[in-house]
């Protein structure tokens, strides 16, 4: 460990100690979502299961609630429910990553864990440089940096980052998000026989290919993987303009279904679909766990999207990750996201009711709405209904218009803002409600709405009102992790 590395680690430890007390006092601290101990968290990184242990690394700026020179924070778990915060995996302490150990991924090779990440560097004039870097670990906790393994090819700006690595048929592949000199976003691909020896294979997808025109000025955090016999590309493009109900967040996240040609390294694909219909979802990553499931975790935030208005900033922390979601592809090529089944372990007090609702508002007794799961099914409704959660989030099903709407109070001024999605018929709704977030899975995960919200601490209500006759079954659980964790 270099002296800069050691000094940075010590500074972070002090910062955690100094602010622990304040951070813990925040009523908006989450109960079952991963958060930074202090400072800012953004992308999930290096998701992997190794010898029965799940690892979630994350982009971490411990010294302030804004972005900057990122560290890799680290959580581990054996059950995807109870997490332990580990020591820092990577610090921005070397010439090739001194302005940030940016996003990347983890793989296992020869019994060791390897991290591939982007070293972000600014020169004296503030110009950006980018390096793809490697680090290795024998125990999955302590990492040794191996330095730069790929540099910036011709034709691209220094917005060239976020390596996602995998092995197929004995060959290593690495995709990155990139910006060409004419300021267009792309997916680029490298191959290797060894993790420290990469060959640039060019642009695999992006602006100007597969019928994509004007599809953003930068693509961030790509992830290309096989699922149910197709190759899925998940990516976060920046610079898409709103289109009907789509693309209303500052930056977008979505997926393509297609095929990666392993000789030409071209990825051909269909239309781009949004992954999430809510307000706060970005830079997601996936991995296959040891039982073969493809699991996704996202950042429950969006860069440049009113981050300065989050009230948690007064308590010196900001942002969290989503719950882990298992992915499947349905027969029409739609990506389905389901909360992983392990989360059921958190269920405690269960209540079940069948409601007959007219226009009146029904108050639902939820044991502790600050950490709860609500499942609604057996829906029979003439015109639709709406759920109001803690006075600041409304989820509305308009059956006549075939539309779902999530409405919430803006963080800065309590005016309303909405996100919408079309729906043919609503069959079920699955809410995961934490102290300051809500994730709503619609029709078994065919649509998801993810959002932070900051209700008045005293408001613990969950209510349903009908637009006309509505009958539905509602089950609720209080969610609790093991004591002391
Ligand atoms: C996405 C992103 C990545 C980058 C990281 C830096 O949110 O901008 O492209 O690697 O965050 O923290």
Short mmCIF file of C-alpha atoms and ligand atoms in Angstrom, two decimals:
data_model
loop_
_atom_site.label_atom_id
_atom_site.label_comp_id
_atom_site.label_asym_id
_atom_site.label_seq_id
_atom_site.Cartn_x
_atom_site.Cartn_y
_atom_site.Cartn_z
CA UNK A 1 0.00 0.00 0.00
CA UNK A 2 1.41 3.43 -0.94
CA UNK A 3 1.54 6.24 1.61
CA UNK A 4 -1.10 8.23 -0.33
CA UNK A 5 -3.36 5.20 -0.25
CA UNK A 6 -2.87 4.75 3.50
CA UNK A 7 -3.41 8.46 4.18
CA UNK A 8 -6.64 8.51 2.19
CA UNK A 9 -7.95 5.45 4.03
CA UNK A 10 -7.22 7.09 7.33
CA UNK A 11 -8.97 10.30 6.29
CA UNK A 12 -12.07 8.32 5.29
CA UNK A 13 -12.07 6.42 8.58
CA UNK A 14 -11.96 9.74 10.46
CA UNK A 15 -14.72 11.15 8.33
CA UNK A 16 -16.95 8.14 9.05
CA UNK A 17 -16.23 8.45 12.78
CA UNK A 18 -16.90 12.18 12.85
CA UNK A 19 -20.23 11.99 11.04
CA UNK A 20 -21.59 8.61 12.12
CA UNK A 21 -23.70 10.19 14.82
CA UNK A 22 -25.24 12.83 12.55
CA UNK A 23 -25.89 10.40 9.68
CA UNK A 24 -27.69 7.95 11.99
CA UNK A 25 -30.07 10.65 13.20
CA UNK A 26 -31.62 11.10 9.76
CA UNK A 27 -35.20 9.79 9.57
CA UNK A 28 -34.60 9.21 5.85
CA UNK A 29 -31.85 6.62 6.46
CA UNK A 30 -33.00 3.49 4.67
CA UNK A 31 -33.71 0.16 6.37
CA UNK A 32 -33.02 -2.33 3.58
CA UNK A 33 -31.23 -0.42 0.82
CA UNK A 34 -27.46 0.00 0.58
CA UNK A 35 -26.27 3.51 1.38
CA UNK A 36 -22.88 5.16 1.94
CA UNK A 37 -21.84 5.43 5.61
CA UNK A 38 -21.21 9.13 4.86
CA UNK A 39 -20.89 11.19 1.67
CA UNK A 40 -22.18 10.35 -1.79
CA UNK A 41 -22.85 6.96 -3.37
CA UNK A 42 -23.54 6.50 -7.06
CA UNK A 43 -23.10 3.51 -9.39
CA UNK A 44 -23.03 -0.09 -8.19
CA UNK A 45 -19.72 -1.66 -9.34
CA UNK A 46 -18.09 -5.07 -9.47
CA UNK A 47 -21.23 -7.08 -8.67
CA UNK A 48 -20.27 -10.71 -8.18
CA UNK A 49 -20.87 -13.80 -6.08
CA UNK A 50 -17.71 -15.70 -5.12
CA UNK A 51 -17.64 -18.78 -2.90
CA UNK A 52 -21.10 -18.04 -1.55
CA UNK A 53 -20.37 -14.38 -0.79
CA UNK A 54 -22.08 -11.57 -2.69
CA UNK A 55 -19.95 -8.49 -3.31
CA UNK A 56 -21.40 -5.08 -4.11
CA UNK A 57 -18.83 -2.36 -4.67
CA UNK A 58 -20.01 1.19 -5.24
CA UNK A 59 -18.85 4.60 -6.40
CA UNK A 60 -18.17 6.54 -3.24
CA UNK A 61 -17.21 10.13 -2.51
CA UNK A 62 -16.77 10.01 1.27
CA UNK A 63 -15.70 13.63 1.75
CA UNK A 64 -18.76 15.50 0.51
CA UNK A 65 -22.30 15.01 -0.79
CA UNK A 66 -21.27 15.96 -4.33
CA UNK A 67 -19.32 14.06 -6.99
CA UNK A 68 -15.52 14.07 -7.32
CA UNK A 69 -12.57 11.71 -6.92
CA UNK A 70 -14.41 8.44 -6.33
CA UNK A 71 -13.38 5.51 -4.15
CA UNK A 72 -14.73 2.00 -4.46
CA UNK A 73 -16.77 1.30 -1.33
CA UNK A 74 -17.59 -2.33 -0.61
CA UNK A 75 -20.43 -4.37 0.91
CA UNK A 76 -20.62 -8.16 1.27
CA UNK A 77 -23.49 -10.50 2.06
CA UNK A 78 -24.29 -14.19 2.07
CA UNK A 79 -28.02 -13.73 1.53
CA UNK A 80 -28.61 -10.45 -0.39
CA UNK A 81 -30.45 -9.15 2.68
CA UNK A 82 -27.94 -8.64 5.49
CA UNK A 83 -24.91 -6.66 4.36
CA UNK A 84 -21.60 -5.91 5.93
CA UNK A 85 -19.62 -2.79 5.09
CA UNK A 86 -16.06 -3.80 4.26
CA UNK A 87 -12.90 -1.80 4.05
CA UNK A 88 -12.39 0.41 1.00
CA UNK A 89 -11.51 -1.63 -2.09
CA UNK A 90 -9.87 1.12 -4.19
CA UNK A 91 -8.68 4.64 -3.37
CA UNK A 92 -7.88 7.31 -6.00
CA UNK A 93 -4.23 7.31 -5.02
CA UNK A 94 -2.21 6.58 -8.18
CA UNK A 95 -1.19 8.64 -11.20
CA UNK A 96 -3.64 6.67 -13.38
CA UNK A 97 -6.71 7.08 -11.13
CA UNK A 98 -5.96 10.09 -8.94
CA UNK A 99 -9.19 11.94 -9.83
CA UNK A 100 -11.40 8.91 -9.38
CA UNK A 101 -11.53 5.13 -9.47
CA UNK A 102 -14.55 5.22 -11.74
CA UNK A 103 -17.06 2.46 -12.47
CA UNK A 104 -16.19 -1.07 -13.52
CA UNK A 105 -16.75 -4.74 -12.92
CA UNK A 106 -15.40 -7.85 -11.20
CA UNK A 107 -14.47 -11.28 -12.55
CA UNK A 108 -12.86 -14.40 -11.13
CA UNK A 109 -9.84 -15.90 -12.87
CA UNK A 110 -7.53 -18.61 -11.58
CA UNK A 111 -8.99 -18.47 -8.10
CA UNK A 112 -8.53 -14.69 -7.72
CA UNK A 113 -10.89 -11.75 -7.93
CA UNK A 114 -10.05 -9.07 -10.49
CA UNK A 115 -11.54 -5.58 -10.71
CA UNK A 116 -11.49 -3.69 -14.01
CA UNK A 117 -12.25 0.00 -13.57
CA UNK A 118 -11.68 3.37 -15.16
CA UNK A 119 -8.91 5.58 -13.84
CA UNK A 120 -10.10 9.17 -14.18
CA UNK A 121 -7.34 11.78 -14.35
CA UNK A 122 -7.35 15.54 -14.85
CA UNK A 123 -4.16 17.24 -15.99
CA UNK A 124 -3.04 20.69 -14.74
CA UNK A 125 -5.31 22.43 -17.27
CA UNK A 126 -8.27 20.35 -16.12
CA UNK A 127 -8.30 18.20 -19.28
CA UNK A 128 -9.62 14.70 -18.73
CA UNK A 129 -7.59 11.52 -19.27
CA UNK A 130 -8.95 8.00 -19.04
CA UNK A 131 -7.25 4.67 -18.35
CA UNK A 132 -8.70 1.20 -17.97
CA UNK A 133 -7.10 -0.35 -14.91
CA UNK A 134 -6.82 -3.71 -13.20
CA UNK A 135 -6.67 -4.71 -9.53
CA UNK A 136 -6.42 -8.18 -8.02
CA UNK A 137 -7.36 -9.82 -4.74
CA UNK A 138 -6.77 -13.23 -3.19
CA UNK A 139 -9.49 -12.83 -0.55
CA UNK A 140 -12.03 -10.51 -2.16
CA UNK A 141 -11.34 -7.83 0.47
CA UNK A 142 -7.79 -6.55 -0.03
CA UNK A 143 -6.92 -5.38 -3.53
CA UNK A 144 -3.63 -4.73 -5.17
CA UNK A 145 -3.59 -2.42 -8.17
CA UNK A 146 -1.91 -3.73 -11.31
CA UNK A 147 -2.10 -0.43 -13.20
CA UNK A 148 -3.24 0.44 -16.71
CA UNK A 149 -4.30 -2.38 -19.06
CA UNK A 150 -5.94 -0.39 -21.88
CA UNK A 151 -5.54 3.18 -23.13
CA UNK A 152 -7.71 5.50 -25.20
CA UNK A 153 -7.87 4.52 -28.90
CA UNK A 154 -7.91 7.14 -31.69
CA UNK A 155 -11.19 8.78 -32.57
CA UNK A 156 -12.68 9.15 -29.09
CA UNK A 157 -12.83 11.82 -26.41
CA UNK A 158 -11.73 10.99 -22.86
CA UNK A 159 -15.35 10.14 -22.04
CA UNK A 160 -14.46 6.49 -22.40
CA UNK A 161 -15.18 4.43 -19.32
CA UNK A 162 -17.02 1.83 -17.20
CA UNK A 163 -15.53 -1.53 -18.32
CA UNK A 164 -17.84 -4.53 -18.02
CA UNK A 165 -15.93 -7.77 -18.50
CA UNK A 166 -17.00 -11.36 -19.13
CA UNK A 167 -15.64 -14.58 -20.56
CA UNK A 168 -17.27 -16.57 -23.35
CA UNK A 169 -15.80 -19.59 -25.15
CA UNK A 170 -12.40 -19.09 -23.56
CA UNK A 171 -12.09 -15.44 -24.57
CA UNK A 172 -12.36 -12.30 -22.43
CA UNK A 173 -14.60 -9.48 -23.61
CA UNK A 174 -14.79 -5.94 -22.29
CA UNK A 175 -17.38 -3.35 -23.28
CA UNK A 176 -17.13 0.33 -22.42
CA UNK A 177 -19.23 3.43 -22.86
CA UNK A 178 -17.61 5.92 -25.22
CA UNK A 179 -17.94 9.25 -26.95
CA UNK A 180 -16.57 9.72 -30.48
CA UNK A 181 -14.78 12.94 -31.50
CA UNK A 182 -18.02 14.17 -33.09
CA UNK A 183 -19.64 13.92 -29.63
CA UNK A 184 -21.85 10.86 -30.14
CA UNK A 185 -22.36 7.99 -27.72
CA UNK A 186 -21.22 4.43 -28.51
CA UNK A 187 -20.53 0.99 -27.17
CA UNK A 188 -16.93 -0.11 -27.78
CA UNK A 189 -15.48 -3.57 -27.38
CA UNK A 190 -12.08 -5.03 -26.47
CA UNK A 191 -11.02 -8.67 -26.35
CA UNK A 192 -8.20 -10.42 -24.49
CA UNK A 193 -6.70 -13.80 -23.79
CA UNK A 194 -5.39 -12.48 -20.46
CA UNK A 195 -6.91 -9.78 -18.28
CA UNK A 196 -3.90 -7.48 -18.63
CA UNK A 197 -3.59 -7.64 -22.40
CA UNK A 198 -6.51 -6.08 -24.29
CA UNK A 199 -7.05 -5.51 -28.02
CA UNK A 200 -9.40 -2.80 -29.23
CA UNK A 201 -12.00 -4.21 -31.62
CA UNK A 202 -13.89 -0.99 -32.43
CA UNK A 203 -17.42 0.28 -32.06
CA UNK A 204 -19.93 -2.52 -31.51
CA UNK A 205 -23.11 -0.42 -31.37
CA UNK A 206 -24.27 3.15 -30.92
CA UNK A 207 -25.09 6.28 -32.90
CA UNK A 208 -25.27 5.63 -36.62
CA UNK A 209 -25.68 1.84 -36.26
CA UNK A 210 -28.80 -0.34 -36.15
CA UNK A 211 -30.96 2.61 -37.20
CA UNK A 212 -29.96 4.76 -34.23
CA UNK A 213 -29.71 8.43 -35.09
CA UNK A 214 -29.14 11.13 -32.50
CA UNK A 215 -29.06 8.65 -29.70
CA UNK A 216 -27.19 10.62 -27.09
CA UNK A 217 -23.80 12.30 -26.74
CA UNK A 218 -22.42 9.68 -24.35
CA UNK A 219 -23.27 6.12 -23.34
CA UNK A 220 -22.41 5.24 -19.75
CA UNK A 221 -22.21 1.98 -17.84
CA UNK A 222 -22.89 -0.62 -20.55
CA UNK A 223 -23.50 -4.26 -19.65
CA UNK A 224 -23.76 -6.93 -22.33
CA UNK A 225 -24.90 -10.41 -21.32
CA UNK A 226 -26.74 -13.49 -22.43
CA UNK A 227 -30.23 -14.03 -21.05
CA UNK A 228 -32.72 -16.65 -22.17
CA UNK A 229 -30.70 -17.23 -25.38
CA UNK A 230 -30.49 -13.57 -26.44
CA UNK A 231 -27.75 -10.98 -25.95
CA UNK A 232 -29.01 -8.06 -23.91
CA UNK A 233 -27.27 -4.70 -23.82
CA UNK A 234 -28.14 -2.50 -20.88
CA UNK A 235 -26.81 1.03 -21.10
CA UNK A 236 -27.30 4.55 -19.74
CA UNK A 237 -27.33 7.01 -22.66
CA UNK A 238 -27.04 10.73 -21.98
CA UNK A 239 -28.77 13.36 -24.08
CA UNK A 240 -32.00 11.72 -25.26
CA UNK A 241 -34.89 14.14 -25.70
CA UNK A 242 -38.26 13.40 -24.06
CA UNK A 243 -40.60 11.49 -26.36
CA UNK A 244 -44.22 11.01 -25.28
CA UNK A 245 -44.12 9.20 -21.94
CA UNK A 246 -40.46 8.29 -22.37
CA UNK A 247 -37.12 9.82 -21.42
CA UNK A 248 -38.23 12.38 -18.84
CA UNK A 249 -35.31 11.95 -16.48
CA UNK A 250 -32.15 14.02 -16.99
CA UNK A 251 -30.34 10.90 -18.25
CA UNK A 252 -31.80 7.56 -19.32
CA UNK A 253 -31.31 3.87 -18.70
CA UNK A 254 -32.58 1.09 -20.87
CA UNK A 255 -31.88 -2.05 -22.85
CA UNK A 256 -31.69 -3.55 -26.29
CA UNK A 257 -32.32 -7.19 -27.20
CA UNK A 258 -29.99 -8.47 -29.91
CA UNK A 259 -27.06 -10.62 -30.92
CA UNK A 260 -23.33 -10.14 -30.52
CA UNK A 261 -21.42 -11.50 -33.48
CA UNK A 262 -18.28 -13.05 -32.10
CA UNK A 263 -16.28 -12.66 -35.29
CA UNK A 264 -17.14 -9.15 -36.42
CA UNK A 265 -17.74 -7.90 -32.85
CA UNK A 266 -20.87 -6.13 -34.04
CA UNK A 267 -23.93 -6.04 -31.83
CA UNK A 268 -27.18 -5.95 -33.81
CA UNK A 269 -30.33 -5.14 -31.90
CA UNK A 270 -33.93 -3.95 -31.84
CA UNK A 271 -35.51 -0.90 -30.23
CA UNK A 272 -34.35 0.75 -27.01
CA UNK A 273 -36.68 0.18 -24.06
CA UNK A 274 -36.56 2.01 -20.76
CA UNK A 275 -35.72 -0.21 -17.81
CA UNK A 276 -37.59 1.79 -15.24
CA UNK A 277 -40.49 4.22 -15.46
CA UNK A 278 -39.83 6.13 -12.25
CA UNK A 279 -37.70 9.13 -11.31
CA UNK A 280 -34.51 7.68 -9.85
CA UNK A 281 -32.77 4.89 -11.66
CA UNK A 282 -29.42 4.85 -13.48
CA UNK A 283 -26.07 3.12 -14.07
CA UNK A 284 -27.36 -0.36 -13.21
CA UNK A 285 -25.18 -3.44 -13.44
CA UNK A 286 -25.94 -7.17 -13.56
CA UNK A 287 -24.18 -10.41 -12.67
CA UNK A 288 -24.91 -14.12 -12.66
CA UNK A 289 -24.88 -15.60 -9.20
CA UNK A 290 -23.76 -19.10 -8.28
CA UNK A 291 -27.30 -20.41 -8.66
CA UNK A 292 -27.41 -19.11 -12.26
CA UNK A 293 -29.72 -16.14 -11.75
CA UNK A 294 -29.06 -12.88 -13.62
CA UNK A 295 -29.42 -10.19 -10.96
CA UNK A 296 -29.56 -6.43 -11.46
CA UNK A 297 -28.85 -3.65 -8.99
CA UNK A 298 -29.16 0.01 -9.96
CA UNK A 299 -28.24 3.36 -8.53
CA UNK A 300 -31.40 4.96 -7.16
CA UNK A 301 -30.40 8.35 -8.48
CA UNK A 302 -29.64 10.18 -11.72
CA UNK A 303 -26.63 12.46 -12.25
CA UNK A 304 -27.40 16.18 -12.48
CA UNK A 305 -31.03 15.61 -11.49
CA UNK A 306 -31.68 17.92 -8.53
CA UNK A 307 -29.18 16.12 -6.31
CA UNK A 308 -28.65 19.36 -4.36
CA UNK A 309 -32.29 19.25 -3.20
CA UNK A 310 -32.11 15.95 -1.34
CA UNK A 311 -32.79 16.70 2.34
CA UNK A 312 -30.34 13.96 3.44
CA UNK A 313 -27.52 16.33 2.51
CA UNK A 314 -28.05 18.10 5.85
CA UNK A 315 -27.07 14.79 7.43
CA UNK A 316 -23.96 14.44 5.25
CA UNK A 317 -25.05 11.55 3.04
CA UNK A 318 -26.87 11.11 -0.27
CA UNK A 319 -28.25 8.30 -2.46
CA UNK A 320 -28.71 4.55 -2.21
CA UNK A 321 -28.89 1.47 -4.44
CA UNK A 322 -32.04 -0.36 -5.53
CA UNK A 323 -33.04 -3.74 -4.17
CA UNK A 324 -31.56 -6.67 -6.16
CA UNK A 325 -33.87 -7.76 -8.98
CA UNK A 326 -33.80 -11.02 -10.89
CA UNK A 327 -34.02 -10.59 -14.67
CA UNK A 328 -35.82 -12.74 -17.22
CA UNK A 329 -36.73 -12.18 -20.83
CA UNK A 330 -40.33 -12.96 -21.73
CA UNK A 331 -41.49 -14.40 -25.05
CA UNK A 332 -42.10 -10.97 -26.57
CA UNK A 333 -38.54 -9.93 -25.76
CA UNK A 334 -39.46 -7.77 -22.78
CA UNK A 335 -37.17 -7.69 -19.79
CA UNK A 336 -38.92 -8.69 -16.57
CA UNK A 337 -37.53 -7.57 -13.20
CA UNK A 338 -38.52 -9.37 -10.02
CA UNK A 339 -37.32 -8.63 -6.49
CA UNK A 340 -35.02 -11.54 -5.54
CA UNK A 341 -36.84 -14.14 -3.45
CA UNK A 342 -34.38 -13.76 -0.54
CA UNK A 343 -36.10 -10.48 0.33
CA UNK A 344 -39.01 -12.56 1.67
CA UNK A 345 -36.76 -13.34 4.63
CA UNK A 346 -37.43 -9.80 5.84
CA UNK A 347 -41.19 -10.33 6.04
CA UNK A 348 -42.61 -10.19 9.53
CA UNK A 349 -46.12 -9.18 10.53
CA UNK A 350 -48.44 -10.09 7.67
CA UNK A 351 -51.92 -8.74 7.09
CA UNK A 352 -54.38 -9.64 4.39
CA UNK A 353 -57.61 -7.88 3.43
CA UNK A 354 -60.02 -7.83 0.55
CA UNK A 355 -61.33 -4.34 -0.15
CA UNK A 356 -64.48 -3.20 -1.92
CA UNK A 357 -63.89 0.39 -2.79
CA UNK A 358 -66.11 3.04 -4.31
CA UNK A 359 -65.06 6.66 -4.39
CA UNK A 360 -64.13 6.82 -0.74
CA UNK A 361 -60.56 6.75 0.54
CA UNK A 362 -59.58 3.59 2.42
CA UNK A 363 -56.83 3.84 4.91
CA UNK A 364 -54.76 0.64 4.86
CA UNK A 365 -53.30 -0.54 8.15
CA UNK A 366 -49.63 -1.16 7.37
CA UNK A 367 -47.66 -2.16 10.43
CA UNK A 368 -44.64 0.05 9.73
CA UNK A 369 -44.85 1.93 6.46
CA UNK A 370 -41.22 3.08 6.74
CA UNK A 371 -40.12 -0.50 5.99
CA UNK A 372 -42.87 -2.41 4.25
CA UNK A 373 -43.94 -4.57 1.36
CA UNK A 374 -47.44 -4.26 -0.09
CA UNK A 375 -48.83 -6.67 -2.67
CA UNK A 376 -52.10 -6.03 -4.47
CA UNK A 377 -53.78 -8.59 -6.72
CA UNK A 378 -57.19 -10.07 -7.60
CA UNK A 379 -57.99 -6.66 -9.05
CA UNK A 380 -61.47 -6.09 -10.43
CA UNK A 381 -62.00 -2.47 -11.34
CA UNK A 382 -64.30 -0.49 -13.63
CA UNK A 383 -62.20 2.63 -14.14
CA UNK A 384 -59.11 2.20 -12.03
CA UNK A 385 -57.91 3.30 -8.61
CA UNK A 386 -55.07 5.07 -6.90
CA UNK A 387 -52.75 4.46 -3.96
CA UNK A 388 -51.39 7.33 -1.92
CA UNK A 389 -48.23 6.64 0.04
CA UNK A 390 -47.39 8.85 3.01
CA UNK A 391 -49.04 11.89 1.44
CA UNK A 392 -46.22 12.59 -1.06
CA UNK A 393 -46.46 9.80 -3.66
CA UNK A 394 -49.55 8.81 -5.63
CA UNK A 395 -49.71 5.83 -7.94
CA UNK A 396 -52.67 6.05 -10.29
CA UNK A 397 -54.16 3.39 -12.54
CA UNK A 398 -56.41 4.93 -15.19
CA UNK A 399 -58.09 1.98 -16.84
CA UNK A 400 -59.89 4.00 -19.54
CA UNK A 401 -56.67 5.60 -20.74
CA UNK A 402 -54.63 2.43 -20.16
CA UNK A 403 -52.11 4.43 -18.16
CA UNK A 404 -50.11 4.26 -14.95
CA UNK A 405 -48.85 7.44 -13.33
CA UNK A 406 -46.47 7.94 -10.46
CA UNK A 407 -46.80 11.42 -9.01
CA UNK A 408 -44.60 12.79 -6.29
CA UNK A 409 -43.84 16.09 -4.59
CA UNK A 410 -40.76 17.75 -5.98
CA UNK A 411 -37.96 17.87 -3.45
CA UNK A 412 -37.35 21.60 -3.87
CA UNK A 413 -40.83 23.09 -3.78
CA UNK A 414 -43.53 20.45 -3.23
CA UNK A 415 -45.03 21.05 -6.67
CA UNK A 416 -46.07 17.82 -8.36
CA UNK A 417 -44.09 15.93 -10.98
CA UNK A 418 -45.11 12.77 -12.81
CA UNK A 419 -43.77 9.77 -14.73
CA UNK A 420 -46.10 7.61 -16.81
CA UNK A 421 -46.32 4.29 -18.61
CA UNK A 422 -48.89 2.60 -20.78
CA UNK A 423 -50.52 -0.56 -19.50
CA UNK A 424 -53.01 -2.92 -21.08
CA UNK A 425 -54.49 -4.41 -17.95
CA UNK A 426 -53.31 -4.11 -14.40
CA UNK A 427 -53.07 -7.51 -12.72
CA UNK A 428 -50.85 -6.90 -9.72
CA UNK A 429 -48.78 -4.28 -7.95
CA UNK A 430 -45.88 -4.95 -5.66
CA UNK A 431 -44.54 -2.09 -3.52
CA UNK A 432 -41.25 -2.04 -1.61
CA UNK A 433 -41.39 0.97 0.65
CA UNK A 434 -38.38 2.11 2.64
CA UNK A 435 -37.85 5.24 4.77
CA UNK A 436 -37.20 7.42 1.70
CA UNK A 437 -37.87 5.31 -1.38
CA UNK A 438 -40.49 3.36 -3.20
CA UNK A 439 -40.09 0.66 -5.84
CA UNK A 440 -43.26 -0.48 -7.58
CA UNK A 441 -43.25 -3.69 -9.64
CA UNK A 442 -46.21 -3.89 -12.02
CA UNK A 443 -47.68 -7.13 -13.42
CA UNK A 444 -44.97 -9.38 -12.07
CA UNK A 445 -42.16 -6.95 -12.96
CA UNK A 446 -43.11 -6.05 -16.55
CA UNK A 447 -42.81 -2.40 -15.56
CA UNK A 448 -41.02 -0.91 -12.57
CA UNK A 449 -41.28 2.59 -11.07
CA UNK A 450 -38.40 3.52 -8.79
CA UNK A 451 -38.31 6.77 -6.83
CA UNK A 452 -36.91 8.46 -3.76
CA UNK A 453 -39.41 10.39 -1.68
CA UNK A 454 -39.18 12.39 1.51
CA UNK A 455 -42.48 12.29 3.41
CA UNK A 456 -43.14 14.14 6.69
CA UNK A 457 -41.96 11.78 9.41
CA UNK A 458 -45.39 11.92 11.07
CA UNK A 459 -47.26 10.82 7.96
CA UNK A 460 -47.47 7.01 8.05
CA UNK A 461 -50.49 6.57 5.79
CA UNK A 462 -51.14 4.24 2.89
CA UNK A 463 -54.54 4.77 1.34
CA UNK A 464 -56.48 3.53 -1.66
CA UNK A 465 -59.34 5.22 -3.40
CA UNK A 466 -61.43 4.02 -6.30
CA UNK A 467 -62.55 5.91 -9.35
CA UNK A 468 -65.69 3.78 -9.26
CA UNK A 469 -66.29 0.16 -8.21
CA UNK A 470 -63.04 -1.59 -7.35
CA UNK A 471 -62.36 -4.85 -5.59
CA UNK A 472 -58.87 -6.02 -4.73
CA UNK A 473 -56.86 -8.14 -2.37
CA UNK A 474 -54.11 -6.49 -0.42
CA UNK A 475 -51.33 -8.13 1.57
CA UNK A 476 -48.85 -6.17 3.64
CA UNK A 477 -45.69 -7.10 5.52
CA UNK A 478 -43.44 -5.25 7.84
CA UNK A 479 -39.86 -5.76 6.62
CA UNK A 480 -37.10 -6.36 9.09
CA UNK A 481 -33.51 -7.50 8.81
CA UNK A 482 -31.74 -9.62 11.37
CA UNK A 483 -31.24 -7.77 14.61
CA UNK A 484 -27.99 -5.87 14.88
CA UNK A 485 -27.08 -5.80 11.20
C1 LIG B 1 -22.31 7.15 -14.07
C2 LIG B 1 -20.88 7.64 -14.01
C3 LIG B 1 -19.92 6.69 -14.73
C4 LIG B 1 -18.63 6.97 -14.05
C5 LIG B 1 -19.06 7.19 -12.62
C6 LIG B 1 -18.23 8.19 -11.86
O1 LIG B 1 -23.10 7.63 -13.03
O2 LIG B 1 -20.78 8.95 -14.53
O3 LIG B 1 -19.89 6.86 -16.12
O4 LIG B 1 -17.73 5.90 -14.15
O5 LIG B 1 -20.39 7.65 -12.67
O6 LIG B 1 -18.62 8.20 -10.53
#
